[in-house]
mmCIF file of C-alpha atoms in Angstrom:
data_model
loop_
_atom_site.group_PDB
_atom_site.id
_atom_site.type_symbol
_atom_site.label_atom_id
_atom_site.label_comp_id
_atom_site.label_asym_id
_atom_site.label_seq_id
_atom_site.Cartn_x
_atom_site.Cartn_y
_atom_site.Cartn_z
ATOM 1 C CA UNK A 189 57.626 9.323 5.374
ATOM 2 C CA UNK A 190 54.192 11.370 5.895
ATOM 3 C CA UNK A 191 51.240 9.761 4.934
ATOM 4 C CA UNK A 192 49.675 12.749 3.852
ATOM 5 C CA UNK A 193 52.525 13.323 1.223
ATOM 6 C CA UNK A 194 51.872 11.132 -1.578
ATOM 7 C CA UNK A 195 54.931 9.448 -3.441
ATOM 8 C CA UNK A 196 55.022 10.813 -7.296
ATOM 9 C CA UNK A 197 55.260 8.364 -9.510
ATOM 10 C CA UNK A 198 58.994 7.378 -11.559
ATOM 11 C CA UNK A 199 57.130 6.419 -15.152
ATOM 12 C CA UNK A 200 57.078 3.237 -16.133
ATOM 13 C CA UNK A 201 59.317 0.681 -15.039
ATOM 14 C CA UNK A 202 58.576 -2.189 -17.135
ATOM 15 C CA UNK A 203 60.968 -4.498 -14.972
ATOM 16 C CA UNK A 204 58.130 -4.099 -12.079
ATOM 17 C CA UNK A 205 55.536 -5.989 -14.951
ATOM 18 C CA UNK A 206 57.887 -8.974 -14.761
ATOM 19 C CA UNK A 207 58.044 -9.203 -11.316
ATOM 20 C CA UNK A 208 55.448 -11.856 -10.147
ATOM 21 C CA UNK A 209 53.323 -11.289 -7.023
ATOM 22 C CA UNK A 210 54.039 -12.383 -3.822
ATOM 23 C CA UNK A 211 52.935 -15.181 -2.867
ATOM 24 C CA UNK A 212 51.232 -14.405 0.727
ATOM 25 C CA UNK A 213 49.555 -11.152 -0.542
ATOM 26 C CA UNK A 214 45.770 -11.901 -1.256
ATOM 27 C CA UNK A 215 45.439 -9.317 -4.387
ATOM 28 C CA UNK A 216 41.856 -10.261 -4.703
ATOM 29 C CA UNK A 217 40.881 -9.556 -1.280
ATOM 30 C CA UNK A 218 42.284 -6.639 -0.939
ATOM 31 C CA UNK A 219 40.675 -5.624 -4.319
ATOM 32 C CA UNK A 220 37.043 -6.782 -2.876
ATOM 33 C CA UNK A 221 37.541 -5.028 0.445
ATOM 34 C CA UNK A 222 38.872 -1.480 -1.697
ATOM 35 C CA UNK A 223 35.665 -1.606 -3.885
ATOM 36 C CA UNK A 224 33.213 -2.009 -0.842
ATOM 37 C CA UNK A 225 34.831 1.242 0.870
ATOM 38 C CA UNK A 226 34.460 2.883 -3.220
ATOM 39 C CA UNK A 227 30.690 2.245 -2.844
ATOM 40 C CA UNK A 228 30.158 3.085 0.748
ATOM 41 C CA UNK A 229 32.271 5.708 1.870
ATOM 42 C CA UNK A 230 35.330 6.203 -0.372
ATOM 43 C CA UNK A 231 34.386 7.225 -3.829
ATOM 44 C CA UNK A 232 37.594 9.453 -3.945
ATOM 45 C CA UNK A 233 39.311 5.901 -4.357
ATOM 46 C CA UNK A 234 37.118 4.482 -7.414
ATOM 47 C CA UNK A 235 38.979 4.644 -10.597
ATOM 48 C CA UNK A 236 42.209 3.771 -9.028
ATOM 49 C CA UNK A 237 40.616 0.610 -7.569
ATOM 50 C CA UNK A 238 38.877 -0.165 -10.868
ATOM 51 C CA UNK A 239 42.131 0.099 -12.396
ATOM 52 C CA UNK A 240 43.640 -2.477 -9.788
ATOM 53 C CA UNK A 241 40.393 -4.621 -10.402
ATOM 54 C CA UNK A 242 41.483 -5.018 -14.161
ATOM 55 C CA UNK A 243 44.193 -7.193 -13.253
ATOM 56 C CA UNK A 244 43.003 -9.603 -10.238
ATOM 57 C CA UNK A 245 43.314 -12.604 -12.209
ATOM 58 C CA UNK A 246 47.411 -12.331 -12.594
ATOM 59 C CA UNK A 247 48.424 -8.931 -10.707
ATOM 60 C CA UNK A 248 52.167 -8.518 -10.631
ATOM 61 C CA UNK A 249 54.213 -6.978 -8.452
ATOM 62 C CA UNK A 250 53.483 -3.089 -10.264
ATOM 63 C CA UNK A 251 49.962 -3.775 -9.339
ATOM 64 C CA UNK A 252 50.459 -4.283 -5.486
ATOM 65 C CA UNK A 253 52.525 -1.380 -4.998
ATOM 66 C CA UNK A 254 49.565 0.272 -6.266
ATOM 67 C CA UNK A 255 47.620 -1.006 -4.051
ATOM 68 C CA UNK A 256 50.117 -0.291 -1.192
ATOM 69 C CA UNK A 257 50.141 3.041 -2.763
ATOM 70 C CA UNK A 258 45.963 3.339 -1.892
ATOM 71 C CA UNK A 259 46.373 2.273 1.192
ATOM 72 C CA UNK A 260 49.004 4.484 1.856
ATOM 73 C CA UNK A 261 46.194 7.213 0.567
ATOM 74 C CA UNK A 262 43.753 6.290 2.780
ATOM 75 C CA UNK A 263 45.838 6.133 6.147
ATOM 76 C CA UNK A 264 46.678 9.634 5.469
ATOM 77 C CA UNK A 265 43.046 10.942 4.997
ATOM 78 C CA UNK A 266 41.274 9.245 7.619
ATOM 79 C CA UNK A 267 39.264 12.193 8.044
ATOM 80 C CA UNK A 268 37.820 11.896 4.662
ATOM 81 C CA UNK A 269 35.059 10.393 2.854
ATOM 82 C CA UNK A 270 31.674 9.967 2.728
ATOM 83 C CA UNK A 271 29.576 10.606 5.586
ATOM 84 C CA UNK A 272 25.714 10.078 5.403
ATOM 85 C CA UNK A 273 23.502 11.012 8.443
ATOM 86 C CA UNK A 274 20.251 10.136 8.795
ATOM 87 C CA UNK A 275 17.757 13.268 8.310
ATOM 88 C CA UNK A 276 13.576 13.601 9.119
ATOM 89 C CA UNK A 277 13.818 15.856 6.005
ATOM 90 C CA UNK A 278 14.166 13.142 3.213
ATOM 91 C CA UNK A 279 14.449 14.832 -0.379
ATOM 92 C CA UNK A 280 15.098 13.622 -3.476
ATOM 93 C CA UNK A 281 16.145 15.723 -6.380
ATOM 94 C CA UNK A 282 16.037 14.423 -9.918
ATOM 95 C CA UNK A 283 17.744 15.730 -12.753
ATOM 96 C CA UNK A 284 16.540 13.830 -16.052
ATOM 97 C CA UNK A 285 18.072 13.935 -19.389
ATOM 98 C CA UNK A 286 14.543 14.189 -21.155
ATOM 99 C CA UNK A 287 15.757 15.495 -24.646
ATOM 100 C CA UNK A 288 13.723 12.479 -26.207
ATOM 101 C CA UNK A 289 16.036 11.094 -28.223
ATOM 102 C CA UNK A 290 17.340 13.890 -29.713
ATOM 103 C CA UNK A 291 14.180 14.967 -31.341
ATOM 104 C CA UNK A 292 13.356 18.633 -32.887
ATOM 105 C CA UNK A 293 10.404 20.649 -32.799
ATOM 106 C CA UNK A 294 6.968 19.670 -31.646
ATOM 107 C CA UNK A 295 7.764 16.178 -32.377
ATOM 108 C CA UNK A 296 7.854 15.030 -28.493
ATOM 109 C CA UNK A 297 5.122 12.059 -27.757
#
């Protein structure tokens, strides 16, 4: 199968939520190593790793494929992501939301 191409899903199979885990696949690790690439380089990846997070304390089997499934993602974008290079021109551009509360008028402080 091509990486690139990525598998659509069937619905939901509820027999895959009985399925337990197996028992040599460290869902929490591969959890914590998804969410450090989410906040470094891969925020492409964020809510379907959130979504995975949700259920680190008893994944089942559903929830590994999906995180096969991510990984699967990733191999076939390599060449994507986040890609910060360091710049002599720092700038900072800031974009409040100073509607003060949702006051009217002349009323600012």
């Amino acid at each position: 199968m091509n990486e690139r191409q990525i598998c659509k899903s069937r619905g939901y199979e509820p027999y895959l939520d009985r399925e337990p885990a197996f028992e040599n696949f460290n869902y929490a690790s591969v959890v914590g190593m998804l969410l450090y690439l989410c906040g470094h380089s891969r925020p492409d990846i964020a809510f379907a790793v959130h979504q995975c997070a949700r259920y680190s304390f008893a994944p089942k089997r559903s929830h590994e494929l999906a995180l096969i499934r991510i990984g699967r993602y990733l191999k076939g974008t390599l060449d994507g992501g986040l890609i910060l290079d360091p710049t002599d021109d720092l700038r900072l551009d800031c974009y409040p939301d100073a509607d003060f509360a949702g006051l009217w008028g002349h009323e600012h402080p």
